[in-house]
Coordinates of N, CA and C in Angstrom, one line a residue:
M1 N 26.4 22.7 -21.2 CA 25.9 24.0 -21.0 C 24.6 23.1 -19.8
N2 N 24.0 23.1 -19.3 CA 22.7 22.7 -18.7 C 21.3 23.3 -18.9
A3 N 20.9 22.5 -20.1 CA 19.4 22.9 -21.5 C 18.6 22.8 -20.2
A4 N 18.8 22.5 -18.6 CA 16.9 22.4 -18.2 C 17.5 24.4 -17.1
N5 N 18.4 24.7 -17.0 CA 19.1 26.4 -16.6 C 19.8 26.8 -17.2
I6 N 19.7 27.7 -18.4 CA 21.1 28.5 -19.0 C 22.2 29.7 -17.5
Q7 N 21.5 28.9 -17.0 CA 22.6 29.8 -15.6 C 24.0 28.8 -15.2
L8 N 23.7 27.7 -15.5 CA 24.6 26.8 -15.0 C 25.1 25.5 -16.8
D9 N 26.4 25.7 -15.8 CA 27.6 24.9 -17.1 C 26.8 23.9 -17.2
A10 N 27.7 23.0 -17.5 CA 27.1 20.9 -17.9 C 27.8 20.8 -16.6
Q11 N 28.6 21.3 -15.6 CA 29.4 20.6 -13.8 C 27.7 20.8 -13.4
G12 N 27.0 21.8 -13.9 CA 26.2 22.7 -12.4 C 26.6 24.0 -11.9
R13 N 27.4 24.4 -12.1 CA 27.8 25.2 -11.7 C 27.4 26.9 -12.1
L14 N 27.5 27.7 -11.6 CA 27.1 28.8 -12.2 C 28.0 29.7 -13.1
R15 N 27.7 30.0 -14.3 CA 27.6 30.7 -15.6 C 26.9 32.2 -15.5
H16 N 26.6 32.3 -15.5 CA 25.6 33.7 -16.1 C 24.1 33.4 -14.1
F17 N 24.5 35.2 -14.5 CA 23.9 35.1 -12.7 C 22.4 36.1 -13.4
L18 N 21.9 36.0 -14.1 CA 20.2 36.3 -14.3 C 19.2 36.6 -13.3
T19 N 19.0 35.4 -12.7 CA 18.0 35.9 -11.6 C 17.8 34.8 -10.9
I20 N 17.4 34.8 -9.2 CA 17.6 33.6 -8.3 C 16.9 32.7 -8.6
E21 N 15.7 32.6 -9.8 CA 14.7 32.2 -9.9 C 15.3 30.4 -10.7
G22 N 15.5 29.0 -9.9 CA 15.8 28.3 -10.9 C 17.1 27.5 -10.2
L23 N 17.6 28.8 -9.7 CA 19.0 28.0 -8.5 C 18.8 27.3 -7.7
K24 N 19.8 26.8 -7.0 CA 19.2 25.3 -6.1 C 19.9 26.1 -4.4
R25 N 19.9 26.6 -3.4 CA 20.2 26.7 -2.7 C 21.5 27.2 -2.2
R26 N 22.5 25.4 -2.6 CA 24.2 25.8 -2.8 C 24.7 26.6 -3.3
H27 N 23.8 27.6 -4.9 CA 24.1 27.9 -5.9 C 23.7 29.9 -4.8
L28 N 23.1 30.0 -4.1 CA 22.3 31.6 -3.5 C 24.1 31.4 -2.3
D29 N 24.1 30.0 -2.0 CA 25.0 30.2 -0.5 C 26.3 30.7 -1.1
E30 N 26.7 30.1 -2.2 CA 28.0 30.2 -2.8 C 28.2 31.9 -3.2
I31 N 27.1 32.3 -3.6 CA 26.8 34.1 -4.1 C 27.1 34.6 -2.6
L32 N 25.7 34.5 -1.3 CA 26.4 35.4 -0.5 C 27.4 34.8 0.7
N33 N 28.4 33.9 0.6 CA 29.0 33.4 1.4 C 30.8 34.2 0.9
T34 N 30.8 34.3 -0.9 CA 31.3 35.3 -1.6 C 31.5 36.8 -1.1
A35 N 30.1 37.1 -1.7 CA 29.6 38.1 -1.0 C 30.1 39.0 0.5
E36 N 29.8 38.2 1.1 CA 30.6 38.4 2.8 C 31.9 38.7 2.9
T37 N 32.6 37.7 2.3 CA 34.1 37.9 2.3 C 34.8 39.2 1.2
L38 N 33.7 39.4 0.7 CA 34.2 40.8 0.3 C 33.6 42.2 1.1
T39 N 33.1 42.0 2.2 CA 32.2 43.3 2.8 C 33.7 44.5 3.6
G40 N 34.4 43.5 3.4 CA 35.3 44.5 3.5 C 36.8 45.6 3.4
V41 N 36.3 45.4 1.9 CA 37.0 45.7 0.8 C 37.1 47.4 1.0
A42 N 36.3 48.1 1.1 CA 35.8 49.3 1.2 C 36.4 49.6 1.7
E43 N 36.4 48.9 3.1 CA 37.2 49.7 4.5 C 38.8 49.7 4.2
R44 N 39.6 49.3 3.5 CA 40.6 48.8 4.2 C 41.4 50.2 3.4
R45 N 43.0 50.3 3.3 CA 43.4 51.2 2.9 C 43.4 51.4 1.9
V46 N 43.8 50.0 0.8 CA 44.1 49.4 -0.4 C 42.8 49.2 -0.8
K47 N 42.3 49.7 -1.7 CA 40.8 49.2 -2.3 C 40.7 48.0 -2.8
K48 N 41.7 46.8 -3.3 CA 41.9 46.5 -4.7 C 42.2 44.5 -3.9
L49 N 41.5 43.8 -4.8 CA 41.7 42.3 -5.2 C 42.0 41.8 -5.9
P50 N 42.8 40.7 -6.4 CA 43.4 40.4 -7.5 C 41.7 39.7 -8.5
T51 N 41.4 39.7 -7.3 CA 39.7 38.7 -7.8 C 39.7 37.9 -9.4
L52 N 39.3 39.5 -10.2 CA 39.4 39.3 -11.5 C 40.5 39.9 -12.6
H53 N 42.0 39.9 -11.7 CA 43.1 40.7 -12.3 C 42.9 39.7 -13.9
G54 N 43.8 40.3 -15.0 CA 43.4 39.9 -16.1 C 41.9 39.6 -17.0
K55 N 41.3 40.3 -16.1 CA 39.7 39.9 -16.9 C 38.7 41.4 -17.5
T56 N 38.4 41.3 -18.5 CA 37.6 42.3 -18.8 C 36.4 42.1 -19.0
V57 N 35.4 43.3 -18.0 CA 34.5 43.6 -17.9 C 33.4 44.6 -18.7
V58 N 31.9 44.7 -19.6 CA 31.5 45.4 -20.0 C 30.3 45.6 -19.3
N59 N 30.1 46.8 -19.2 CA 29.2 47.6 -18.5 C 27.9 47.5 -20.7
L60 N 26.9 47.0 -20.3 CA 26.3 47.4 -21.3 C 24.6 47.8 -21.0
F61 N 24.9 49.3 -20.3 CA 23.1 49.9 -19.5 C 22.4 50.5 -21.2
F62 N 21.4 49.3 -21.6 CA 21.1 49.8 -22.5 C 19.7 51.1 -21.6
E63 N 19.7 51.3 -20.7 CA 18.5 52.5 -19.9 C 20.0 52.9 -18.7
N64 N 18.9 54.2 -19.0 CA 20.1 54.9 -18.3 C 20.1 54.2 -16.0
S65 N 21.2 54.3 -15.8 CA 21.2 54.6 -14.5 C 22.4 55.1 -13.9
T66 N 23.2 55.4 -13.1 CA 24.2 56.4 -12.6 C 24.7 55.3 -12.1
R67 N 23.5 55.0 -10.4 CA 23.6 54.3 -9.8 C 24.3 53.0 -9.6
T68 N 23.5 51.9 -10.5 CA 23.0 50.9 -10.7 C 25.2 50.8 -11.3
R69 N 24.9 51.7 -12.4 CA 25.6 50.9 -13.7 C 27.7 51.8 -12.2
T70 N 27.4 52.6 -11.7 CA 28.4 53.1 -10.9 C 29.2 52.1 -9.8
T71 N 27.7 51.5 -9.7 CA 28.1 50.3 -8.5 C 28.8 49.0 -9.4
F72 N 28.5 48.6 -10.5 CA 29.0 47.8 -10.9 C 30.3 47.8 -11.3
E73 N 31.0 49.4 -11.6 CA 32.0 50.2 -12.5 C 32.9 49.8 -11.1
L74 N 32.1 49.8 -10.0 CA 33.5 50.2 -8.7 C 33.8 49.1 -7.9
A75 N 32.7 47.9 -8.6 CA 32.9 47.0 -8.0 C 34.5 46.2 -8.1
A76 N 33.6 46.6 -9.6 CA 34.4 45.2 -10.9 C 36.2 46.0 -11.1
K77 N 36.3 47.3 -10.8 CA 37.9 47.2 -10.5 C 38.3 47.2 -9.2
R78 N 37.5 47.7 -8.5 CA 38.3 46.9 -6.9 C 38.9 45.7 -6.9
L79 N 38.2 44.3 -8.0 CA 38.7 43.3 -7.9 C 39.1 43.2 -8.9
S80 N 39.8 44.5 -9.8 CA 41.0 44.6 -11.1 C 40.9 43.8 -11.9
A81 N 38.9 44.4 -12.4 CA 39.2 44.0 -13.8 C 39.2 45.3 -14.6
D82 N 39.6 45.1 -16.3 CA 39.5 46.4 -16.4 C 38.2 46.5 -16.7
V83 N 37.5 47.4 -17.1 CA 36.1 47.9 -17.4 C 35.4 48.6 -19.0
L84 N 35.1 48.0 -19.1 CA 34.7 49.8 -20.5 C 33.0 49.4 -20.7
N85 N 32.6 50.9 -20.2 CA 31.2 51.0 -20.0 C 30.7 51.4 -21.8
L86 N 29.8 51.0 -21.6 CA 29.7 51.3 -23.3 C 28.5 52.2 -23.2
N87 N 28.5 53.3 -24.2 CA 27.7 54.1 -23.6 C 26.5 53.4 -25.3
I88 N 25.8 53.1 -24.5 CA 24.7 53.2 -25.6 C 23.9 54.8 -26.4
G89 N 22.8 55.4 -25.6 CA 23.1 55.7 -26.1 C 23.3 57.0 -27.5
S90 N 25.1 56.6 -27.6 CA 25.5 57.0 -28.3 C 27.0 56.2 -29.6
S91 N 26.0 54.2 -29.6 CA 26.6 53.1 -30.1 C 25.4 53.1 -30.9
S92 N 26.4 52.5 -32.1 CA 25.8 52.2 -33.1 C 24.6 51.8 -33.2
T93 N 23.9 51.5 -31.7 CA 22.4 51.0 -31.8 C 21.7 52.3 -32.3
A94 N 21.8 52.9 -32.0 CA 20.9 54.8 -32.6 C 21.4 55.1 -33.8
K95 N 22.1 54.2 -35.0 CA 21.4 53.9 -36.4 C 21.0 52.6 -36.3
G96 N 20.6 52.1 -36.0 CA 19.5 50.7 -36.4 C 20.5 49.6 -36.2
E97 N 21.9 48.6 -35.3 CA 22.8 48.5 -35.1 C 21.6 47.3 -33.8
T98 N 21.7 45.7 -34.5 CA 20.7 44.4 -32.7 C 21.6 44.8 -32.3
L99 N 20.6 44.2 -31.0 CA 21.7 44.2 -29.7 C 22.0 42.7 -30.7
L100 N 22.1 42.0 -31.0 CA 22.9 40.6 -31.3 C 24.1 41.1 -32.0
D101 N 23.6 42.3 -33.0 CA 25.5 42.7 -33.7 C 25.8 43.7 -33.0
T102 N 25.6 44.5 -31.6 CA 26.1 45.2 -30.8 C 27.0 43.8 -29.8
I103 N 26.6 42.7 -29.3 CA 27.2 41.5 -28.5 C 28.4 41.1 -30.0
R104 N 27.9 40.9 -30.7 CA 29.0 39.9 -31.9 C 30.3 40.3 -31.9
N105 N 30.0 42.5 -31.9 CA 31.5 43.4 -32.0 C 31.7 43.6 -30.8
I106 N 31.0 44.1 -29.7 CA 32.0 43.7 -28.4 C 33.0 42.3 -28.2
E107 N 32.1 41.0 -27.9 CA 32.8 40.1 -28.3 C 34.4 40.0 -28.5
A108 N 34.2 40.7 -29.9 CA 35.2 40.2 -30.5 C 36.9 41.0 -29.8
M109 N 36.6 41.4 -29.3 CA 37.0 42.7 -27.8 C 37.9 41.5 -26.9
Q110 N 37.2 40.4 -27.0 CA 37.8 39.2 -25.9 C 37.3 40.0 -25.1
C111 N 36.3 39.7 -24.0 CA 35.7 40.5 -23.4 C 35.2 39.1 -22.0
D112 N 35.4 39.6 -21.0 CA 35.0 38.7 -20.7 C 33.3 38.5 -19.8
M113 N 33.0 40.0 -19.0 CA 31.6 39.5 -18.7 C 30.7 40.5 -19.3
F114 N 29.3 40.7 -19.2 CA 28.9 41.8 -19.5 C 28.0 41.1 -18.9
V115 N 27.8 43.0 -18.0 CA 26.4 42.8 -17.2 C 25.4 44.6 -17.8
V116 N 24.2 43.3 -17.6 CA 23.1 43.6 -18.8 C 22.5 44.3 -17.9
R117 N 22.1 46.1 -18.4 CA 20.6 46.3 -17.9 C 20.1 47.3 -19.0
H118 N 19.1 46.4 -19.2 CA 17.6 46.6 -20.0 C 16.0 46.9 -19.6
A119 N 15.6 47.9 -20.5 CA 14.0 47.9 -20.3 C 13.6 46.3 -20.9
A120 N 13.6 46.1 -22.0 CA 12.8 44.9 -21.8 C 13.4 44.2 -21.0
S121 N 12.5 43.3 -20.3 CA 12.3 41.7 -20.0 C 12.9 41.0 -20.8
G122 N 14.1 40.1 -20.5 CA 14.7 38.9 -21.0 C 15.8 39.2 -21.6
A123 N 16.4 40.4 -21.5 CA 16.9 40.7 -22.5 C 18.8 40.3 -22.7
A124 N 18.8 40.2 -20.4 CA 19.8 39.7 -20.5 C 20.0 38.3 -20.7
E125 N 18.7 37.4 -20.3 CA 18.6 36.0 -20.8 C 19.2 36.0 -22.5
F126 N 18.4 36.6 -23.6 CA 18.3 36.7 -24.4 C 20.6 37.1 -24.9
I127 N 21.1 37.5 -24.0 CA 22.2 37.6 -24.7 C 23.0 36.9 -23.9
A128 N 22.4 36.0 -23.1 CA 23.1 34.7 -22.2 C 23.1 33.8 -24.0
H129 N 22.1 34.0 -24.2 CA 22.0 32.3 -25.0 C 22.6 32.6 -26.2
H130 N 23.2 33.7 -26.3 CA 23.9 34.0 -27.6 C 25.8 34.5 -27.7
V131 N 26.3 34.3 -26.3 CA 27.0 34.8 -26.0 C 28.1 33.4 -26.6
Q132 N 29.4 33.9 -26.5 CA 30.4 32.8 -26.3 C 30.7 32.2 -25.1
P133 N 30.9 30.6 -25.2 CA 31.3 29.8 -24.0 C 31.8 30.7 -22.8
H134 N 32.9 31.3 -22.5 CA 33.8 32.2 -22.2 C 33.4 33.3 -21.5
I135 N 32.0 33.6 -22.1 CA 31.7 35.1 -21.3 C 30.6 34.9 -20.2
A136 N 30.7 35.4 -19.3 CA 29.7 35.4 -18.3 C 28.8 36.3 -18.6
V137 N 27.3 36.2 -18.4 CA 26.3 37.7 -18.6 C 26.0 37.7 -16.4
L138 N 25.8 38.5 -16.4 CA 25.2 39.2 -14.9 C 24.1 40.2 -15.7
N139 N 23.0 39.9 -14.8 CA 21.5 41.2 -15.3 C 21.7 41.8 -13.9
A140 N 21.8 42.9 -14.8 CA 21.8 44.1 -13.8 C 20.9 44.9 -12.6

């Protein structure tokens, strides 16, 4: 992994998306160009693309946000991902499980991406520092 920027892998490719700070123009162009190719999906008769087929996306929302959570859920489903929405309010964190314990338990389920929304600044970056190498983290 690139020591200078946790968002990048050893080859300089985007691994996590936590902030636009520290990203080169080519990374931002890649994100925007990819987004542009997906803009018409919602207008199609069949609103599905196979982009994330076989991948599991876990929405970890530690604070309430119906609009953001459902937007990420719908986007992942339209890209053919399996989606798990973790209800943190009724999870083991309510009984004192730590954030790292929660991450380790979900990692064991062989997921591919965590979409994180947390009130604490830096929570998504903390998770990115501790996840297995095959898991991507997106700061929501």
